[in-house]
Tab-separated table of C-alpha atoms and ligand atoms in Angstrom:
chain	number	residue	atom	x	y	z
A	239	MET	CA	3.572	-12.057	-54.075
A	240	LEU	CA	6.803	-9.440	-54.405
A	241	ASP	CA	6.308	-5.984	-53.532
A	242	LEU	CA	9.200	-4.598	-56.987
A	243	ILE	CA	9.646	-0.977	-57.577
A	244	GLU	CA	11.847	-0.395	-60.247
A	245	ILE	CA	15.378	1.025	-60.310
A	246	LYS	CA	17.875	3.086	-62.540
A	247	LYS	CA	20.009	1.255	-64.973
A	248	SER	CA	22.620	3.958	-62.958
A	249	GLN	CA	21.316	2.661	-59.328
A	250	ILE	CA	22.496	-0.787	-60.247
A	251	ILE	CA	25.478	-0.546	-59.106
A	252	PHE	CA	24.672	0.125	-55.530
A	253	CYS	CA	22.734	-2.818	-54.950
A	254	LYS	CA	25.300	-5.605	-54.554
A	255	LYS	CA	23.808	-6.892	-51.526
A	256	PHE	CA	20.659	-7.005	-52.575
A	257	PRO	CA	18.953	-8.608	-55.705
A	258	ILE	CA	17.467	-7.496	-58.811
A	259	TYR	CA	14.567	-9.236	-60.380
A	260	TYR	CA	13.305	-8.248	-64.055
A	261	ILE	CA	9.282	-9.615	-65.376
A	262	SER	CA	9.559	-11.918	-67.577
A	263	LYS	CA	6.540	-12.471	-70.823
A	264	GLU	CA	4.421	-14.054	-68.283
A	265	ARG	CA	4.400	-11.432	-65.841
A	266	GLU	CA	6.451	-13.584	-63.662
A	267	PRO	CA	9.413	-11.959	-61.069
A	268	VAL	CA	12.198	-13.668	-62.085
A	269	LEU	CA	15.704	-13.411	-60.431
A	270	TYR	CA	18.265	-11.108	-62.422
A	271	LYS	CA	21.087	-11.046	-59.716
A	272	PRO	CA	21.234	-12.981	-56.511
A	273	PRO	CA	22.256	-10.920	-53.516
A	274	GLU	CA	25.794	-10.328	-52.705
A	275	LYS	CA	26.695	-10.567	-56.272
A	276	GLY	CA	28.163	-7.309	-57.684
A	277	LEU	CA	27.752	-6.464	-61.266
A	278	ASP	CA	30.612	-4.667	-63.106
A	279	ALA	CA	29.734	-1.809	-65.667
A	280	ALA	CA	30.369	-3.888	-68.758
A	281	THR	CA	27.996	-6.327	-67.722
A	282	ILE	CA	25.490	-4.098	-66.361
A	283	GLU	CA	25.970	-2.007	-69.764
A	284	LYS	CA	24.815	-5.190	-72.371
A	285	ASN	CA	21.528	-6.641	-70.124
A	286	PRO	CA	19.214	-7.251	-72.105
A	287	HIS	CA	16.243	-6.281	-70.005
A	288	SER	CA	14.925	-2.885	-70.405
A	289	HIS	CA	13.296	-1.983	-66.884
A	290	LEU	CA	14.942	-3.686	-63.867
A	291	PHE	CA	13.214	-3.783	-60.310
A	292	ILE	CA	14.322	-3.872	-56.286
A	293	ARG	CA	12.507	-5.245	-53.559
A	294	LYS	CA	10.471	-2.660	-52.279
A	295	GLU	CA	11.657	-3.586	-48.511
A	296	ASP	CA	15.586	-2.933	-49.640
A	297	GLU	CA	14.744	0.377	-51.463
A	298	ASP	CA	16.346	2.659	-48.882
A	299	ALA	CA	18.978	0.965	-47.487
A	300	ILE	CA	19.474	0.504	-50.968
A	301	ILE	CA	18.842	4.939	-51.180
A	302	GLY	CA	21.169	5.122	-48.075
A	303	ILE	CA	24.016	3.829	-49.925
A	304	LEU	CA	23.759	5.486	-53.158
A	305	MET	CA	23.763	8.570	-51.000
A	306	SER	CA	26.850	8.510	-48.901
A	307	ILE	CA	28.756	7.382	-52.457
A	308	MET	CA	27.770	10.470	-53.785
A	309	ASN	CA	28.505	12.492	-50.724
A	310	ALA	CA	31.854	10.779	-50.669
A	311	LYS	CA	32.837	11.375	-54.821
A	312	LEU	CA	30.968	14.787	-53.938
A	313	ALA	CA	33.965	15.179	-51.390
A	314	LYS	CA	36.380	13.824	-53.878
A	315	ALA	CA	35.410	15.863	-56.416
A	316	ILE	CA	36.229	19.155	-53.990
A	317	SER	CA	39.643	17.740	-53.194
A	318	GLU	CA	40.777	16.604	-56.952
A	319	LYS	CA	38.597	17.707	-59.839
A	320	GLY	CA	37.403	21.365	-60.947
A	321	PHE	CA	33.532	23.064	-60.468
A	322	TYR	CA	32.592	21.620	-63.401
A	323	ALA	CA	32.558	17.806	-61.349
A	324	ILE	CA	31.677	19.343	-58.164
A	325	LYS	CA	28.512	20.944	-59.423
A	326	LYS	CA	27.869	18.156	-60.951
A	327	PHE	CA	27.482	15.727	-58.169
A	328	LEU	CA	25.962	18.154	-55.997
A	329	CYS	CA	23.259	17.914	-58.806
A	330	GLN	CA	23.168	14.366	-58.533
A	331	ILE	CA	22.757	14.330	-54.788
A	332	VAL	CA	20.036	16.879	-54.740
A	333	GLU	CA	18.051	14.998	-57.797
A	334	GLU	CA	17.543	11.719	-55.755
A	335	ALA	CA	16.314	14.007	-52.900
A	336	LEU	CA	13.973	15.832	-54.122
A	337	ASN	CA	12.751	13.091	-57.163
A	338	ARG	CA	12.253	10.824	-53.973
A	339	PRO	CA	11.766	12.605	-50.946
A	340	LEU	CA	12.380	9.415	-48.576
A	341	GLU	CA	13.399	10.139	-45.099
A	342	THR	CA	17.039	8.285	-46.834
A	343	THR	CA	17.681	10.438	-49.382
A	344	LEU	CA	17.080	13.782	-47.187
A	345	LYS	CA	18.729	12.556	-44.049
A	346	ALA	CA	22.017	12.659	-46.087
A	347	LEU	CA	21.554	15.989	-46.926
A	348	PRO	CA	23.111	17.764	-43.752
A	349	GLU	CA	26.110	15.806	-44.576
A	350	THR	CA	26.381	16.713	-48.524
A	351	ILE	CA	26.221	20.421	-46.158
A	352	ASP	CA	28.944	20.016	-44.189
A	353	ILE	CA	31.202	18.889	-46.818
A	354	LEU	CA	30.611	21.869	-48.676
A	355	PHE	CA	30.501	24.439	-45.538
A	356	ASP	CA	34.440	22.635	-44.748
A	357	ASN	CA	35.164	23.183	-48.535
A	358	VAL	CA	33.728	27.552	-48.773
A	359	GLU	CA	35.785	28.168	-45.775
A	360	LYS	CA	38.727	27.087	-47.649
A	361	ASN	CA	37.806	28.676	-50.919
A	362	PRO	CA	35.780	31.408	-50.845
A	363	GLU	CA	35.761	31.848	-54.698
A	364	PHE	CA	33.890	28.313	-54.239
A	365	LEU	CA	30.145	29.582	-54.179
A	366	LYS	CA	30.894	32.402	-56.798
A	367	ALA	CA	32.244	29.300	-59.393
A	368	LEU	CA	29.616	26.858	-58.363
A	369	THR	CA	26.452	29.735	-59.783
A	370	THR	CA	27.885	30.289	-63.059
A	371	ILE	CA	28.297	26.703	-64.102
A	372	ASN	CA	25.917	25.503	-66.280
A	373	ASN	CA	25.200	21.982	-65.912
A	374	ASN	CA	21.963	21.730	-67.537
A	375	SER	CA	20.279	20.318	-64.942
A	376	PRO	CA	16.348	20.059	-65.141
A	377	LYS	CA	15.095	23.389	-63.743
A	378	VAL	CA	14.625	23.286	-60.530
A	379	ILE	CA	18.055	20.797	-59.138
A	380	GLU	CA	19.922	23.158	-60.631
A	381	HIS	CA	17.994	26.212	-59.093
A	382	SER	CA	17.899	24.757	-55.726
A	383	VAL	CA	21.874	24.071	-56.349
A	384	ASN	CA	21.975	27.523	-57.539
A	385	VAL	CA	20.050	29.529	-54.349
A	386	LEU	CA	22.398	27.522	-52.173
A	387	ALA	CA	25.234	28.814	-53.378
A	388	LEU	CA	23.565	32.172	-53.341
A	389	THR	CA	22.118	31.737	-49.273
A	390	THR	CA	25.354	30.220	-48.189
A	391	GLN	CA	27.479	33.079	-49.789
A	392	TYR	CA	25.048	35.575	-48.218
A	393	CYS	CA	25.483	33.555	-44.684
A	394	PHE	CA	29.248	34.053	-45.004
A	395	PHE	CA	29.167	37.897	-45.634
A	396	LYS	CA	27.217	38.057	-42.767
A	397	LYS	CA	29.152	35.588	-40.943
A	398	TYR	CA	26.422	33.768	-39.383
A	399	SER	CA	27.524	30.578	-36.887
A	400	GLU	CA	28.570	27.447	-38.588
A	401	ASN	CA	25.690	25.953	-37.772
A	402	ASP	CA	23.133	28.898	-38.673
A	403	ILE	CA	24.986	28.507	-42.512
A	404	LYS	CA	24.097	25.019	-42.558
A	405	ARG	CA	20.561	25.493	-41.596
A	406	PHE	CA	20.435	28.464	-44.123
A	407	GLY	CA	22.209	25.797	-46.803
A	408	LEU	CA	19.315	23.081	-46.138
A	409	CYS	CA	16.167	25.943	-45.844
A	410	ALA	CA	17.560	26.678	-49.059
A	411	LEU	CA	18.223	23.281	-50.737
A	412	LEU	CA	14.559	22.062	-49.751
A	413	HIS	CA	12.063	25.369	-50.256
A	414	ASP	CA	11.248	23.661	-53.604
A	415	ILE	CA	11.019	20.146	-52.973
A	416	GLY	CA	7.314	20.115	-53.230
A	417	THR	CA	7.925	20.626	-57.167
A	418	SER	CA	8.297	16.591	-56.916
A	419	HIS	CA	4.825	16.408	-56.663
A	420	ILE	CA	4.030	18.794	-59.726
A	421	ASP	CA	3.780	18.207	-63.573
A	422	LYS	CA	7.125	18.075	-64.867
A	423	LYS	CA	5.720	19.528	-67.788
A	424	ILE	CA	4.679	22.869	-66.171
A	425	ILE	CA	7.897	22.725	-63.721
A	426	GLU	CA	10.106	23.216	-67.104
A	427	SER	CA	8.305	25.161	-69.105
A	428	ASP	CA	9.378	28.573	-70.227
A	429	LEU	CA	6.130	30.283	-71.372
A	430	LYS	CA	3.667	32.041	-69.369
A	431	LEU	CA	1.197	29.116	-67.274
A	432	SER	CA	-2.249	29.246	-67.297
A	433	ASP	CA	-4.261	30.233	-64.479
A	434	ASN	CA	-4.823	26.543	-63.608
A	435	GLU	CA	-1.308	25.146	-64.240
A	436	PHE	CA	-0.233	28.287	-61.736
A	437	THR	CA	-2.837	26.923	-59.357
A	438	GLN	CA	-0.940	23.687	-59.738
A	439	LEU	CA	2.278	24.866	-59.237
A	440	LYS	CA	1.190	27.054	-56.320
A	441	THR	CA	0.803	23.536	-53.956
A	442	HIS	CA	4.293	22.599	-54.164
A	443	THR	CA	4.548	25.105	-51.304
A	444	THR	CA	2.318	23.232	-48.745
A	445	LYS	CA	2.882	20.066	-50.044
A	446	GLY	CA	6.981	20.853	-49.708
A	447	TYR	CA	6.513	21.957	-45.973
A	448	LYS	CA	4.531	18.354	-45.517
A	449	ASP	CA	7.030	16.686	-46.727
A	450	ILE	CA	9.973	18.109	-44.608
A	451	LYS	CA	7.019	18.656	-41.586
A	452	SER	CA	7.116	14.517	-41.310
A	453	LYS	CA	11.251	14.251	-41.096
A	454	SER	CA	12.096	14.700	-37.765
A	455	PHE	CA	14.964	15.452	-38.444
A	456	PHE	CA	15.192	18.939	-39.659
A	457	ASP	CA	14.540	22.278	-37.887
A	458	ASP	CA	11.103	24.018	-38.297
A	459	SER	CA	12.335	27.015	-40.414
A	460	VAL	CA	13.524	23.924	-43.021
A	461	ALA	CA	9.819	22.729	-43.104
A	462	LEU	CA	8.214	26.604	-42.679
A	463	THR	CA	11.181	28.032	-45.601
A	464	ALA	CA	8.867	25.898	-48.406
A	465	LEU	CA	5.741	26.665	-47.450
A	466	GLU	CA	6.733	30.677	-47.313
A	467	HIS	CA	8.960	31.287	-49.689
A	468	HIS	CA	6.528	32.706	-51.967
A	469	GLU	CA	4.849	34.801	-49.225
A	470	LEU	CA	5.730	38.434	-49.668
A	471	LEU	CA	5.795	41.173	-46.602
A	472	ASP	CA	3.150	43.300	-48.420
A	473	GLY	CA	0.703	40.140	-48.134
A	474	SER	CA	0.344	39.809	-51.803
A	475	GLY	CA	2.409	36.498	-51.777
A	476	TYR	CA	1.352	32.628	-51.758
A	477	PRO	CA	-0.197	29.894	-50.288
A	478	LYS	CA	-1.669	32.284	-47.167
A	479	GLY	CA	-0.980	35.863	-48.300
A	480	ILE	CA	0.108	36.235	-45.302
A	481	LYS	CA	2.434	39.185	-43.365
A	482	ASP	CA	4.680	37.846	-40.857
A	483	ILE	CA	7.131	35.336	-42.585
A	484	SER	CA	9.838	33.694	-40.689
A	485	PHE	CA	13.533	34.844	-41.593
A	486	GLU	CA	15.080	32.190	-43.227
A	487	ALA	CA	11.434	32.524	-45.977
A	488	GLN	CA	12.303	36.317	-46.487
A	489	VAL	CA	16.046	35.760	-47.134
A	490	ILE	CA	15.523	32.799	-49.280
A	491	GLY	CA	12.412	33.821	-51.320
A	492	LEU	CA	14.155	36.759	-51.969
A	493	ILE	CA	17.347	35.047	-53.020
A	494	ASP	CA	14.678	32.937	-55.309
A	495	SER	CA	13.851	35.875	-57.015
A	496	TYR	CA	16.883	36.899	-57.928
A	497	GLU	CA	18.580	33.350	-59.200
A	498	PRO	CA	16.907	32.740	-62.499
A	499	LEU	CA	17.685	36.765	-63.398
A	500	THR	CA	20.977	35.892	-63.492
A	501	TYR	CA	21.358	32.547	-64.769
A	502	SER	CA	19.383	29.937	-67.152
A	503	ASN	CA	20.122	26.382	-67.749
A	504	LYS	CA	18.308	27.577	-71.732
A	505	ALA	CA	20.230	29.100	-74.456
A	506	PHE	CA	17.401	31.433	-75.437
A	507	ARG	CA	16.286	33.215	-72.116
A	508	LYS	CA	18.325	37.010	-71.212
A	509	VAL	CA	20.039	36.367	-68.424
A	510	LEU	CA	20.800	39.861	-66.773
A	511	LYS	CA	23.850	41.010	-64.933
A	512	PRO	CA	24.266	40.702	-60.800
A	513	TYR	CA	23.291	44.245	-61.063
A	514	GLU	CA	20.275	44.483	-63.640
A	515	ALA	CA	18.821	41.532	-61.674
A	516	LEU	CA	19.161	43.489	-58.631
A	517	GLN	CA	17.750	46.407	-60.219
A	518	ILE	CA	14.666	44.912	-60.887
A	519	ILE	CA	14.386	43.612	-57.530
A	520	LYS	CA	15.022	47.121	-56.003
A	521	ASN	CA	11.190	48.177	-57.124
A	522	ASP	CA	9.155	45.649	-55.339
A	523	VAL	CA	11.516	46.350	-52.259
A	524	LYS	CA	10.269	50.075	-52.983
A	525	LYS	CA	6.656	48.738	-52.555
A	526	GLU	CA	7.877	46.658	-49.803
A	527	LYS	CA	7.444	43.068	-51.002
A	528	TYR	CA	11.171	42.342	-49.832
A	529	ASN	CA	13.054	43.054	-46.707
A	530	LYS	CA	14.755	46.178	-47.044
A	531	LYS	CA	17.664	44.872	-44.709
A	532	VAL	CA	18.272	41.940	-46.470
A	533	PHE	CA	18.331	43.092	-49.645
A	534	VAL	CA	20.895	45.873	-49.150
A	535	ASP	CA	23.157	42.678	-47.564
A	536	LEU	CA	22.350	40.711	-50.350
A	537	CYS	CA	23.556	43.808	-52.571
A	538	SER	CA	26.466	44.215	-50.600
A	539	CYS	CA	27.517	40.701	-51.173
A	540	LEU	CA	26.712	40.137	-54.799
A	541	ILE	CA	28.424	42.833	-55.524
A	542	ASN	CA	32.206	43.050	-54.421
B	1911	FE2	FE1	9.139	28.012	-54.876
B	1912	FE2	FE1	12.358	27.882	-55.777
């Protein structure tokens, strides 16, 4: 018996080398397209089957192809197209990684960061532009891209080394990866969560830590940031209520609380100006929940 998994219509184009199947009325897998046969966009559009499948054993290879094509598209968008296209491709890459925390998808992310880094050096306005463009992607995807842009801005302002900037970038991009295990309704909700829902939401920290920790190609700080970005220096955070928080998690935790105040992909939420948002966070800095030095640096970096 074939071990099959469903693919999205948009992913068929990356499956040239591999067979694709549909399931017959008798519930039997039937070959829809043999290996080494490409399909053009019109044929894919006309495909009569609502669900198509690949062999489980081909999944990693297909995702590898998909991610490298998306990184190439991102590089092309950066050199030719506007910020909207860049953000769109970046959100697509992050969406793949967050929805499918597989080795292959995550392996492509350092390359994504490399592409961005090269560009930011040439165009300092680039990151600011990225955070102001509303791409209407799912909440966590766009939030992760924005936190990446803000974190990178902070790191450039602090004149960190290239390696450190890229490491912080990965910490930022993957801090909420654990949300892929949480019910979408809880993640996308704009209403106040019930106690039960909030308890579920909190587990994205420990789940994200496990996801990243199992991939040996990431620096330990990336997994630790996923675990500790909701911890607060006075011990009132979660999941453990610790006060001794890794520096990366302190920076990204602060930016993580700033980003939703200044950005919204929903029309009805009031969006604050950077100055107003920083005023709100200042109260928590006074209560010693956040690192004061990091806060002052973030203020200087954002308001100039
Ligand atoms: Fe989070
Ligand atoms: Fe977050």
